[in-house]
């Protein structure tokens, strides 16, 4: 009995101090391990005189319970301290100033392509694509362009081999050919993309962007072409009253062919699209030449339709008041920051006219 009291007092004292987990484990094993004090006392029970045995056993169980209880409390205390320390360390300091970060901008050409695609998709056009490196056949021959046509000239076209079989496409029109060769009519596509010509000054860069349009079916006429372009121009410039005229022209791949001008005026030194007595050429178009349809195995007696080609960079300059085309492709971050579009805040009203 005396031993029991000693053990109890000694370990109560120990457990009253500041301990870590490994110290507690040590105490556990000192008490309840194979040779632990409490374990040994249990083994002693048999040796105790019968008269005292019952008393001793019940006292021993009490001491065991009390010490075990103290150990459990201590372990919980330590775990709580650890959790609190962790919470304290990982606390977010909401008083810190925000970190500066730079958000990228959408290039005006990409923005304009998005706008054009969404306007045409509203009237049933889907988007087609073709490669920048084209073959001579798709870029010229299939488009009914004669061998002696000036567009084929070395001064105009970037050829990639001495035989002049591969080239950087000079327009997006070869996507018409690819689309019609790969599929069956009817066709209703637009094809935006990069195009290349050997040209460089304030309004020409060796690489520029066009969007091609093609609509072929059994009953498509020039009225549809006019309606489609008129709709597009109004939507794109977000102007209800816009003057548009078709001027006779020539392209080898269309017959008849036309160039389209829109009306504008200069107000306070700024170009205003819509009314006015000045004309600005913005695209070429026409009814697809029967020879082109024959080249892609489409029967011209059954199918016909229109095509058009629009200069995208020019449209972007007009809509967003950008004066020098060359700056588009100089990768000057300051320029992009000024003329580019915030990806999270693009103009939402560019589809505004029809809503
Ligand atoms: N490919 C012509 C060019 O680059 C533009 C063009 C004109 C495309 C008339 C057409 C079209 O599809 O019908 O100047």
Coordinates of C-alpha atoms and ligand atoms in Angstrom, one line a residue:
X1 CA 0.0 0.0 0.0
X2 CA 2.8 2.3 0.9
X3 CA 4.4 1.5 -2.5
X4 CA 1.2 2.4 -4.3
X5 CA 1.0 5.8 -2.6
X6 CA 4.6 6.5 -3.5
X7 CA 4.1 5.5 -7.2
X8 CA 1.0 7.6 -7.3
X9 CA 2.6 10.7 -5.8
X10 CA 5.7 10.4 -7.9
X11 CA 3.9 10.1 -11.2
X12 CA 1.3 12.7 -10.4
X13 CA 4.1 15.1 -9.9
X14 CA 5.7 14.2 -13.2
X15 CA 2.5 14.5 -15.1
X16 CA 1.9 17.9 -13.6
X17 CA 5.0 19.3 -15.4
X18 CA 5.2 20.5 -19.0
X19 CA 5.8 17.5 -21.2
X20 CA 6.1 16.5 -24.8
X21 CA 4.6 13.4 -26.4
X22 CA 7.8 11.4 -26.2
X23 CA 8.1 12.1 -22.5
X24 CA 4.6 11.0 -22.0
X25 CA 5.3 7.8 -23.8
X26 CA 8.2 7.2 -21.5
X27 CA 5.9 7.7 -18.5
X28 CA 3.4 5.3 -20.0
X29 CA 6.0 2.6 -20.4
X30 CA 7.4 3.3 -16.9
X31 CA 4.0 2.6 -15.5
X32 CA 2.3 0.1 -17.8
X33 CA 5.1 -1.4 -19.8
X34 CA 6.3 -5.0 -19.3
X35 CA 8.3 -4.0 -16.2
X36 CA 6.3 -0.9 -15.4
X37 CA 5.5 -0.1 -11.8
X38 CA 1.8 -0.7 -12.1
X39 CA 2.3 -3.9 -14.1
X40 CA 4.6 -5.3 -11.4
X41 CA 2.2 -4.4 -8.6
X42 CA -0.5 -6.4 -10.4
X43 CA 1.9 -9.3 -10.6
X44 CA 2.4 -9.0 -6.8
X45 CA -1.2 -9.4 -5.9
X46 CA -0.8 -13.1 -5.4
X47 CA 1.9 -12.6 -2.8
X48 CA -0.1 -10.4 -0.6
X49 CA -1.8 -11.8 2.5
X50 CA -5.3 -12.9 1.8
X51 CA -6.9 -10.6 4.3
X52 CA -5.4 -7.5 2.6
X53 CA -5.5 -8.7 -1.0
X54 CA -9.0 -7.5 -1.9
X55 CA -8.3 -4.0 -0.5
X56 CA -5.0 -3.9 -2.3
X57 CA -6.4 -4.9 -5.6
X58 CA -9.1 -2.3 -5.5
X59 CA -6.7 0.4 -4.4
X60 CA -4.4 -0.6 -7.3
X61 CA -7.2 -0.3 -9.8
X62 CA -8.0 3.1 -8.5
X63 CA -4.4 4.3 -8.8
X64 CA -4.1 2.8 -12.3
X65 CA -7.3 4.5 -13.4
X66 CA -6.3 7.9 -12.0
X67 CA -2.8 7.8 -13.6
X68 CA -4.2 6.7 -16.9
X69 CA -6.7 9.5 -16.8
X70 CA -4.0 12.1 -16.1
X71 CA -2.0 10.8 -19.0
X72 CA -5.0 11.1 -21.4
X73 CA -5.7 14.6 -20.3
X74 CA -2.0 15.5 -20.8
X75 CA -2.1 14.0 -24.4
X76 CA -5.2 16.0 -25.3
X77 CA -3.5 19.1 -23.9
X78 CA -0.5 18.6 -26.1
X79 CA -2.6 17.9 -29.2
X80 CA -4.5 21.1 -28.6
X81 CA -1.4 23.1 -28.3
X82 CA -0.1 21.7 -31.6
X83 CA -3.3 22.5 -33.4
X84 CA -3.4 26.1 -32.0
X85 CA 0.2 26.6 -33.0
X86 CA -0.6 25.4 -36.6
X87 CA -3.6 27.6 -36.8
X88 CA -1.6 30.6 -35.6
X89 CA 1.1 30.0 -38.2
X90 CA -1.2 29.5 -41.1
X91 CA -3.4 32.4 -40.4
X92 CA -4.0 34.7 -43.4
X93 CA -3.0 38.2 -42.8
X94 CA -5.8 40.2 -44.5
X95 CA -4.1 43.5 -43.7
X96 CA -1.2 42.8 -46.1
X97 CA -1.2 45.0 -49.3
X98 CA -2.3 43.1 -52.4
X99 CA 0.4 41.8 -54.8
X100 CA 0.7 43.6 -58.1
X101 CA 0.0 41.4 -61.1
X102 CA -0.1 42.1 -64.8
X103 CA -3.0 40.7 -66.8
X104 CA -2.4 40.0 -70.5
X105 CA -4.4 41.7 -73.2
X106 CA -6.2 40.4 -76.2
X107 CA -4.7 41.6 -79.4
X108 CA -7.0 43.8 -81.5
X109 CA -6.7 41.3 -84.4
X110 CA -7.8 38.4 -82.2
X111 CA -10.6 40.4 -80.9
X112 CA -11.7 41.4 -84.4
X113 CA -11.6 37.8 -85.6
X114 CA -13.8 36.8 -82.6
X115 CA -16.3 39.5 -83.4
X116 CA -16.4 38.6 -87.1
X117 CA -16.8 34.9 -86.4
X118 CA -19.6 35.5 -83.9
X119 CA -21.5 37.8 -86.3
X120 CA -21.3 35.3 -89.2
X121 CA -22.1 32.3 -87.0
X122 CA -25.4 34.0 -86.1
X123 CA -26.5 33.6 -89.8
X124 CA -25.3 30.0 -90.1
X125 CA -21.7 30.2 -91.2
X126 CA -19.2 27.8 -89.6
X127 CA -15.5 28.4 -89.3
X128 CA -13.0 26.5 -91.5
X129 CA -9.3 26.6 -91.4
X130 CA -6.4 25.9 -93.8
X131 CA -2.6 25.9 -93.5
X132 CA -0.3 29.0 -94.0
X133 CA 2.0 27.0 -96.3
X134 CA -0.1 26.2 -99.3
X135 CA 0.5 24.5 -102.7
X136 CA 0.4 26.4 -105.9
X137 CA -2.7 24.5 -107.1
X138 CA -4.9 25.5 -104.1
X139 CA -3.7 29.1 -104.0
X140 CA -3.8 29.9 -107.7
X141 CA -4.7 27.2 -110.3
X142 CA -7.8 25.8 -108.7
X143 CA -9.0 29.4 -108.2
X144 CA -9.0 29.9 -112.0
X145 CA -5.9 32.2 -111.8
X146 CA -4.1 32.1 -115.1
X147 CA -0.4 31.3 -115.3
X148 CA 0.5 34.8 -116.3
X149 CA -1.6 36.5 -113.6
X150 CA 0.5 39.2 -111.8
X151 CA -0.4 37.8 -108.4
X152 CA 1.8 34.8 -109.2
X153 CA 4.8 37.1 -109.6
X154 CA 7.8 36.5 -107.5
X155 CA 7.6 40.2 -106.4
X156 CA 4.2 39.5 -104.9
X157 CA 4.3 35.9 -103.6
X158 CA 6.7 34.2 -101.1
X159 CA 7.6 31.0 -102.8
X160 CA 9.2 28.3 -100.6
X161 CA 11.0 26.3 -103.3
X162 CA 12.6 27.0 -106.7
X163 CA 9.9 25.0 -108.5
X164 CA 7.3 27.4 -107.1
X165 CA 5.2 24.5 -105.9
X166 CA 5.0 25.6 -102.2
X167 CA 4.2 29.1 -101.1
X168 CA 2.9 31.1 -98.2
X169 CA -0.7 31.6 -99.1
X170 CA -1.4 35.0 -100.6
X171 CA -5.0 35.0 -99.5
X172 CA -7.5 32.8 -97.6
X173 CA -9.3 31.8 -100.8
X174 CA -7.5 28.4 -101.0
X175 CA -9.6 27.4 -97.9
X176 CA -12.6 27.5 -100.3
X177 CA -10.8 24.9 -102.4
X178 CA -9.9 22.7 -99.4
X179 CA -13.4 22.9 -98.0
X180 CA -15.1 22.0 -101.3
X181 CA -12.6 19.2 -102.1
X182 CA -13.1 17.6 -98.6
X183 CA -16.9 17.8 -98.4
X184 CA -20.1 17.8 -100.3
X185 CA -22.3 20.9 -101.0
X186 CA -24.0 22.9 -99.6
X187 CA -21.1 24.9 -98.1
X188 CA -21.5 27.9 -95.8
X189 CA -18.1 28.8 -94.2
X190 CA -15.9 31.6 -93.2
X191 CA -12.1 31.1 -92.9
X192 CA -10.1 33.7 -91.0
X193 CA -6.4 33.4 -90.9
X194 CA -2.9 34.7 -91.8
X195 CA -1.9 35.6 -95.3
X196 CA 1.4 36.7 -96.9
X197 CA 2.6 39.0 -99.6
X198 CA 5.9 40.6 -100.5
X199 CA 4.8 44.1 -99.5
X200 CA 5.7 46.6 -96.8
X201 CA 4.7 50.2 -96.1
X202 CA 2.4 52.1 -93.7
X203 CA -0.7 50.3 -94.9
X204 CA 0.9 46.9 -96.0
X205 CA 2.8 44.3 -94.0
X206 CA 4.3 41.1 -95.4
X207 CA 2.0 39.2 -93.1
X208 CA -1.6 40.2 -92.6
X209 CA -5.1 38.7 -92.0
X210 CA -8.1 38.0 -94.1
X211 CA -11.4 36.3 -93.6
X212 CA -12.8 34.3 -96.5
X213 CA -16.5 33.6 -97.0
X214 CA -18.1 31.0 -99.1
X215 CA -21.8 30.1 -99.5
X216 CA -22.7 27.5 -102.1
X217 CA -26.2 25.9 -102.5
X218 CA -28.7 25.3 -105.3
X219 CA -30.4 28.7 -105.1
X220 CA -27.9 31.3 -104.0
X221 CA -27.8 34.5 -105.9
X222 CA -26.2 38.0 -105.8
X223 CA -29.0 39.3 -103.7
X224 CA -28.0 36.9 -100.9
X225 CA -24.4 38.1 -101.2
X226 CA -25.6 41.7 -100.8
X227 CA -27.9 41.0 -97.9
X228 CA -25.2 39.0 -96.1
X229 CA -22.5 41.7 -96.4
X230 CA -24.9 44.4 -95.5
X231 CA -25.9 42.6 -92.3
X232 CA -22.3 42.0 -91.5
X233 CA -21.1 45.6 -92.0
X234 CA -23.9 47.0 -89.8
X235 CA -23.3 44.5 -87.1
X236 CA -19.5 44.9 -87.2
X237 CA -19.5 48.7 -87.1
X238 CA -22.5 48.8 -84.8
X239 CA -24.1 51.4 -87.1
X240 CA -27.8 51.1 -88.2
X241 CA -27.5 53.4 -91.2
X242 CA -24.5 52.6 -93.2
X243 CA -24.0 53.4 -96.9
X244 CA -22.7 50.4 -98.9
X245 CA -22.0 50.1 -102.6
X246 CA -21.0 47.4 -105.0
X247 CA -18.4 48.5 -107.5
X248 CA -17.7 46.2 -110.6
X249 CA -14.3 44.6 -110.3
X250 CA -12.4 41.6 -111.5
X251 CA -11.2 38.5 -109.7
X252 CA -10.3 35.3 -111.6
X253 CA -12.3 33.1 -109.1
X254 CA -15.6 35.1 -109.3
X255 CA -17.9 36.1 -112.1
X256 CA -19.3 38.7 -111.8
X257 CA -16.9 40.3 -109.3
X258 CA -17.3 43.4 -107.1
X259 CA -15.5 45.4 -104.6
X260 CA -17.6 46.8 -101.7
X261 CA -17.2 50.3 -100.4
X262 CA -18.8 51.8 -97.3
X263 CA -19.6 55.5 -96.7
X264 CA -17.7 57.6 -94.2
X265 CA -16.9 61.1 -93.3
X266 CA -14.2 62.8 -91.2
X267 CA -15.5 64.6 -88.1
X268 CA -13.1 66.5 -85.8
X269 CA -10.2 64.7 -87.4
X270 CA -11.8 61.3 -86.8
X271 CA -13.2 58.9 -89.2
X272 CA -16.9 58.2 -88.8
X273 CA -18.3 55.1 -90.5
X274 CA -21.9 55.3 -91.9
X275 CA -23.2 58.4 -93.7
X276 CA -21.0 61.0 -95.5
X277 CA -19.9 61.4 -99.1
X278 CA -16.6 59.6 -99.0
X279 CA -16.1 55.9 -99.9
X280 CA -13.8 53.4 -98.4
X281 CA -13.1 50.0 -100.0
X282 CA -13.3 47.2 -97.5
X283 CA -13.6 43.9 -99.3
X284 CA -13.8 41.9 -102.6
X285 CA -16.5 39.5 -103.5
X286 CA -18.5 37.9 -106.3
X287 CA -20.4 34.8 -107.6
X288 CA -18.0 31.8 -107.6
X289 CA -16.8 31.2 -111.1
X290 CA -18.1 27.9 -112.7
X291 CA -14.5 26.9 -113.4
X292 CA -13.7 26.9 -109.7
X293 CA -16.7 24.7 -109.0
X294 CA -15.6 22.3 -111.8
X295 CA -12.1 22.2 -110.3
X296 CA -13.5 20.9 -107.1
X297 CA -16.0 18.5 -108.7
X298 CA -19.0 20.5 -107.8
X299 CA -21.6 20.6 -110.6
X300 CA -22.0 24.3 -111.6
X301 CA -25.3 23.6 -113.4
X302 CA -26.8 22.5 -110.0
X303 CA -24.9 24.5 -107.5
X304 CA -23.8 28.1 -107.3
X305 CA -23.0 30.7 -104.7
X306 CA -21.0 33.6 -103.6
X307 CA -17.6 34.2 -102.0
X308 CA -15.9 37.2 -100.4
X309 CA -12.6 38.2 -98.9
X310 CA -12.2 40.8 -96.2
X311 CA -9.0 42.4 -94.8
X312 CA -9.2 41.9 -91.0
X313 CA -6.5 44.3 -90.0
X314 CA -8.0 47.1 -92.0
X315 CA -11.4 46.5 -90.2
X316 CA -9.7 46.5 -86.8
X317 CA -7.9 49.8 -87.6
X318 CA -11.2 51.4 -88.7
X319 CA -13.2 50.2 -85.8
X320 CA -10.7 50.9 -83.1
X321 CA -9.0 54.0 -84.5
X322 CA -5.6 52.5 -85.0
X323 CA -3.5 54.5 -87.5
X324 CA -0.4 52.5 -88.3
X325 CA -0.8 48.9 -89.5
X326 CA 2.8 48.0 -88.8
X327 CA 2.4 48.5 -85.0
X328 CA 0.1 45.5 -85.0
X329 CA 3.0 43.1 -85.5
X330 CA 5.8 44.8 -83.6
X331 CA 5.0 43.1 -80.3
X332 CA 5.4 46.3 -78.3
X333 CA 3.9 45.6 -75.0
X334 CA 3.0 49.3 -74.4
X335 CA 1.1 49.3 -77.6
X336 CA -0.8 46.1 -76.7
X337 CA -1.5 47.5 -73.3
X338 CA -3.1 50.5 -74.9
X339 CA -5.0 49.0 -77.8
X340 CA -5.5 45.4 -76.5
X341 CA -8.7 44.2 -74.8
X342 CA -9.0 43.1 -71.2
X343 CA -9.9 39.3 -71.3
X344 CA -12.3 39.8 -68.5
X345 CA -13.9 42.9 -69.8
X346 CA -14.3 42.6 -73.6
X347 CA -16.9 45.0 -75.1
X348 CA -20.1 43.2 -74.6
X349 CA -22.1 45.4 -76.9
X350 CA -20.4 44.5 -80.1
X351 CA -23.3 42.2 -80.9
X352 CA -25.6 45.0 -79.9
X353 CA -27.5 45.9 -83.1
X354 CA -29.6 42.8 -83.4
X355 CA -30.5 42.6 -79.8
Ligands
LIG1 N1 -8.7 36.8 -102.5 C1 -8.9 38.2 -102.8 C2 -7.7 39.0 -102.4 O1 -6.9 38.5 -101.6 C3 -10.1 38.7 -102.0 C4 -11.4 38.1 -102.5 C5 -12.1 38.7 -103.6 C6 -11.8 36.9 -102.0 C7 -13.2 38.2 -104.1 C8 -13.0 36.3 -102.6 C9 -13.7 37.0 -103.6 O2 -13.5 35.2 -102.1 O3 -14.8 36.4 -104.1 O4 -7.6 40.1 -102.8

